[in-house]
Tab-separated table of C-alpha atoms in Angstrom:
chain	number	residue	atom	x	y	z
A	73	PHE	CA	86.356	49.378	-51.931
A	74	THR	CA	86.607	46.130	-50.391
A	75	SER	CA	90.299	46.209	-49.993
A	76	ARG	CA	89.992	49.583	-48.276
A	77	PHE	CA	87.354	48.150	-46.291
A	78	MET	CA	89.194	45.000	-45.350
A	79	GLU	CA	92.244	47.166	-44.367
A	80	THR	CA	89.839	49.029	-41.963
A	81	VAL	CA	88.589	45.902	-40.492
A	82	THR	CA	92.037	44.451	-40.012
A	83	ILE	CA	92.968	47.458	-38.034
A	84	ASN	CA	89.883	46.982	-35.826
A	85	ARG	CA	90.625	43.449	-35.460
A	86	GLU	CA	94.240	43.991	-34.134
A	87	HIS	CA	92.943	46.874	-31.521
A	88	ALA	CA	90.278	43.991	-30.651
A	89	VAL	CA	92.766	41.293	-30.069
A	90	GLY	CA	94.710	44.068	-27.725
A	91	LEU	CA	91.476	44.225	-25.589
A	92	SER	CA	90.617	42.474	-22.841
A	93	GLY	CA	87.603	40.033	-21.644
A	94	GLN	CA	84.121	40.018	-23.085
A	95	PHE	CA	84.656	43.364	-24.976
A	96	GLY	CA	87.174	42.265	-27.049
A	97	LYS	CA	85.773	38.737	-28.138
A	98	LEU	CA	82.556	40.730	-29.151
A	99	CYS	CA	84.574	42.917	-31.282
A	100	PHE	CA	86.502	39.847	-32.698
A	101	ARG	CA	83.278	38.092	-33.318
A	102	ARG	CA	81.804	41.224	-35.078
A	103	TRP	CA	84.843	41.590	-37.147
A	104	GLU	CA	84.639	37.963	-38.424
A	105	THR	CA	81.013	38.661	-39.134
A	106	VAL	CA	81.750	41.802	-41.134
A	107	ARG	CA	84.759	39.829	-43.013
A	108	ARG	CA	82.161	37.024	-44.100
A	109	ALA	CA	79.880	39.413	-45.191
A	110	ALA	CA	82.604	41.200	-47.460
A	111	ASN	CA	83.794	37.773	-48.874
A	112	VAL	CA	80.100	37.068	-49.748
A	113	ALA	CA	79.487	40.118	-51.384
A	114	GLU	CA	82.866	40.108	-53.413
A	115	ARG	CA	81.686	36.220	-54.511
A	116	ARG	CA	78.755	37.501	-55.638
A	117	SER	CA	79.848	40.192	-57.561
A	118	ASP	CA	82.356	37.965	-59.449
A	119	LYS	CA	79.510	35.840	-60.198
A	120	MET	CA	77.902	38.615	-61.793
A	121	ASN	CA	80.642	39.779	-63.327
A	122	VAL	CA	80.925	36.363	-64.958
A	123	PHE	CA	77.168	36.480	-65.904
A	124	ILE	CA	77.592	39.509	-67.587
A	125	PHE	CA	80.767	38.930	-69.659
A	126	LEU	CA	79.311	35.471	-70.948
A	127	ILE	CA	76.067	37.496	-72.223
A	128	THR	CA	78.078	40.042	-73.369
A	129	GLY	CA	80.260	37.820	-75.541
A	130	ILE	CA	77.471	35.649	-76.610
A	131	TYR	CA	75.999	38.585	-77.829
A	132	LEU	CA	78.633	39.724	-80.007
A	133	SER	CA	79.689	36.187	-81.216
A	134	VAL	CA	75.838	35.988	-82.805
A	135	MET	CA	76.094	39.740	-83.961
A	136	ALA	CA	79.376	39.235	-85.457
A	137	VAL	CA	77.843	36.157	-87.437
A	138	ILE	CA	74.983	38.626	-88.626
A	139	ASP	CA	76.937	41.226	-89.365
A	140	HIS	CA	79.294	39.388	-91.435
A	141	ARG	CA	76.393	37.737	-93.630
A	142	LEU	CA	73.889	40.632	-93.584
A	143	GLN	CA	75.903	43.746	-92.825
A	144	LYS	CA	73.110	44.804	-90.422
A	145	ILE	CA	72.719	44.591	-86.611
A	146	PRO	CA	69.166	43.995	-85.210
A	147	VAL	CA	68.047	46.353	-82.606
A	148	LEU	CA	65.826	44.182	-80.272
A	149	PRO	CA	68.702	41.776	-79.238
A	150	GLY	CA	70.970	44.406	-78.261
A	151	VAL	CA	68.264	46.430	-76.394
A	152	ILE	CA	67.057	43.533	-74.420
A	153	GLY	CA	71.012	42.703	-73.677
A	154	ILE	CA	71.467	46.083	-72.646
A	155	LEU	CA	68.720	46.060	-70.194
A	156	VAL	CA	69.779	42.618	-68.558
A	157	ILE	CA	73.011	44.065	-68.127
A	158	VAL	CA	72.205	47.132	-66.648
A	159	LEU	CA	69.586	45.296	-64.436
A	160	ALA	CA	72.636	42.944	-63.332
A	161	ARG	CA	74.823	46.039	-62.449
A	162	VAL	CA	72.115	47.453	-60.635
A	163	VAL	CA	71.406	44.336	-58.434
A	164	ASP	CA	74.896	44.187	-58.146
A	165	GLY	CA	75.343	47.417	-56.931
A	166	ASP	CA	77.647	49.118	-59.176
A	167	PHE	CA	75.640	50.847	-61.855
A	168	TRP	CA	77.238	53.871	-61.862
A	169	LYS	CA	80.636	52.634	-62.016
A	170	TRP	CA	80.266	51.169	-65.491
A	171	MET	CA	77.680	53.818	-66.977
A	172	PRO	CA	80.757	56.156	-68.435
A	173	GLY	CA	81.347	53.304	-70.867
A	174	VAL	CA	78.235	54.120	-72.427
A	175	ALA	CA	79.964	57.458	-74.177
A	176	VAL	CA	81.386	55.192	-76.688
A	177	GLY	CA	78.217	54.057	-77.990
A	178	VAL	CA	76.907	57.326	-77.916
A	179	PHE	CA	79.888	58.696	-79.824
A	180	LEU	CA	79.597	56.103	-82.658
A	181	TYR	CA	75.997	56.977	-82.972
A	182	LEU	CA	76.702	60.428	-83.485
A	183	MET	CA	79.373	59.947	-85.998
A	184	SER	CA	76.787	57.714	-87.660
A	185	LYS	CA	74.586	60.301	-88.164
A	186	ALA	CA	77.484	62.843	-89.160
A	187	THR	CA	78.609	60.693	-91.491
A	188	ARG	CA	75.303	59.468	-92.788
A	189	GLY	CA	75.774	56.061	-92.336
A	190	ALA	CA	79.574	55.252	-93.026
A	191	VAL	CA	79.519	54.341	-89.342
A	192	GLY	CA	76.622	51.867	-88.879
A	193	GLU	CA	74.077	52.366	-85.966
A	194	GLY	CA	74.334	48.908	-85.124
A	195	ASP	CA	78.016	49.251	-84.336
A	196	ALA	CA	76.873	51.839	-81.840
A	197	LEU	CA	74.709	49.577	-80.242
A	198	VAL	CA	77.078	47.198	-79.974
A	199	TYR	CA	79.201	49.672	-78.329
A	200	LEU	CA	76.447	50.787	-75.948
A	201	MET	CA	75.916	47.121	-74.588
A	202	THR	CA	80.176	46.485	-74.310
A	203	GLY	CA	80.299	49.855	-72.523
A	204	VAL	CA	78.192	48.606	-69.740
A	205	THR	CA	80.010	45.889	-69.633
A	206	LEU	CA	83.642	46.940	-69.849
A	207	GLY	CA	83.441	50.417	-68.543
A	208	PHE	CA	84.754	53.770	-70.220
A	209	PHE	CA	88.262	52.853	-70.507
A	210	GLY	CA	87.502	49.088	-71.476
A	211	ASN	CA	85.191	50.022	-74.025
A	212	ILE	CA	87.910	52.460	-75.698
A	213	GLU	CA	90.482	49.614	-75.359
A	214	LEU	CA	87.958	47.623	-77.398
A	215	LEU	CA	87.367	50.023	-80.033
A	216	THR	CA	91.085	50.624	-80.537
A	217	LEU	CA	91.580	46.551	-80.969
A	218	SER	CA	88.745	46.202	-83.266
A	219	LEU	CA	89.983	49.581	-85.439
A	220	PHE	CA	93.301	48.067	-85.248
A	221	PHE	CA	92.393	44.355	-86.560
A	222	SER	CA	89.888	45.965	-89.133
A	223	ALA	CA	92.830	48.181	-90.498
A	224	ILE	CA	95.035	45.204	-90.916
A	225	VAL	CA	92.470	43.373	-93.037
A	226	SER	CA	91.612	46.207	-94.803
A	227	VAL	CA	95.091	46.817	-96.040
A	228	PHE	CA	95.455	43.195	-96.645
A	229	LEU	CA	92.552	43.234	-98.915
A	230	LEU	CA	93.266	46.311	-100.778
A	231	VAL	CA	97.101	44.970	-101.474
A	232	PHE	CA	95.847	41.822	-103.063
A	233	ARG	CA	93.012	43.292	-104.585
A	234	LYS	CA	90.210	41.410	-103.104
A	235	VAL	CA	88.379	44.397	-103.177
A	236	GLY	CA	87.915	48.175	-104.211
A	237	LYS	CA	88.264	51.002	-102.297
A	238	LYS	CA	84.653	51.489	-101.588
A	239	LYS	CA	83.822	48.547	-100.298
A	240	ARG	CA	82.303	48.410	-96.797
A	241	ILE	CA	83.297	45.566	-94.490
A	242	PRO	CA	81.409	44.643	-91.303
A	243	PHE	CA	83.277	45.529	-87.881
A	244	VAL	CA	81.571	43.773	-85.341
A	245	PRO	CA	83.513	40.734	-86.167
A	246	PHE	CA	86.506	42.593	-85.278
A	247	THR	CA	84.660	43.485	-82.099
A	248	ALA	CA	83.907	40.030	-81.194
A	249	ILE	CA	87.712	39.216	-82.160
A	250	ALA	CA	89.092	42.105	-80.024
A	251	TYR	CA	86.791	41.248	-76.991
C-alpha cells in the first residue's frame, strides 16, 4: 500500500513542480506533509511488527521449554498473547491482513479432535498465535518447517532405538526452532 501511495504522491510532486507560482508551492508543501506522514506511519508499523515478533518469540521459547518438560501447553498465556497481538494489529490498522493465518491453528484444533488428541490442542493454540503474527503463508511455512525438523529428529530417535514407535514427542520446541 505504501509504495503505491508514494508513487502517486511522486507523480503529484512532479506535476506540482511544473506549476507556477503559489499554487505550485502549495502543492509541493502538501506533498512534503503527506510524504512525512507516510514515513511516520511506516516507521510505526515497523516498530509494531518488531513488538509483535518479539512477543511471539518469547512466548514460543517459554512454551517450548514447558512442552518439552511437561508435554502440556498452558492455555492462559496463549490467550493473553493472542489478545495482545490482535490488539496491536488493530492499533496498527492491518488486522484483517493477518487474520487468515489463524486458519492453520483452527485446522490443527480440528485435527486434534478428529485424532482424539494425537495432535495436541496446545499446538493448535500456539499456531493460532503464530497465525496472527505471520499470516497464512508464513504460518504454513512455519508448520512445514516444524514438521520437517520433528521428522528428522523422530527418524534419528527411531533408527538409534532411543524411543519406541508409540513414544510421543513434544512439537512446540520444533516450532520455536523453525520460528
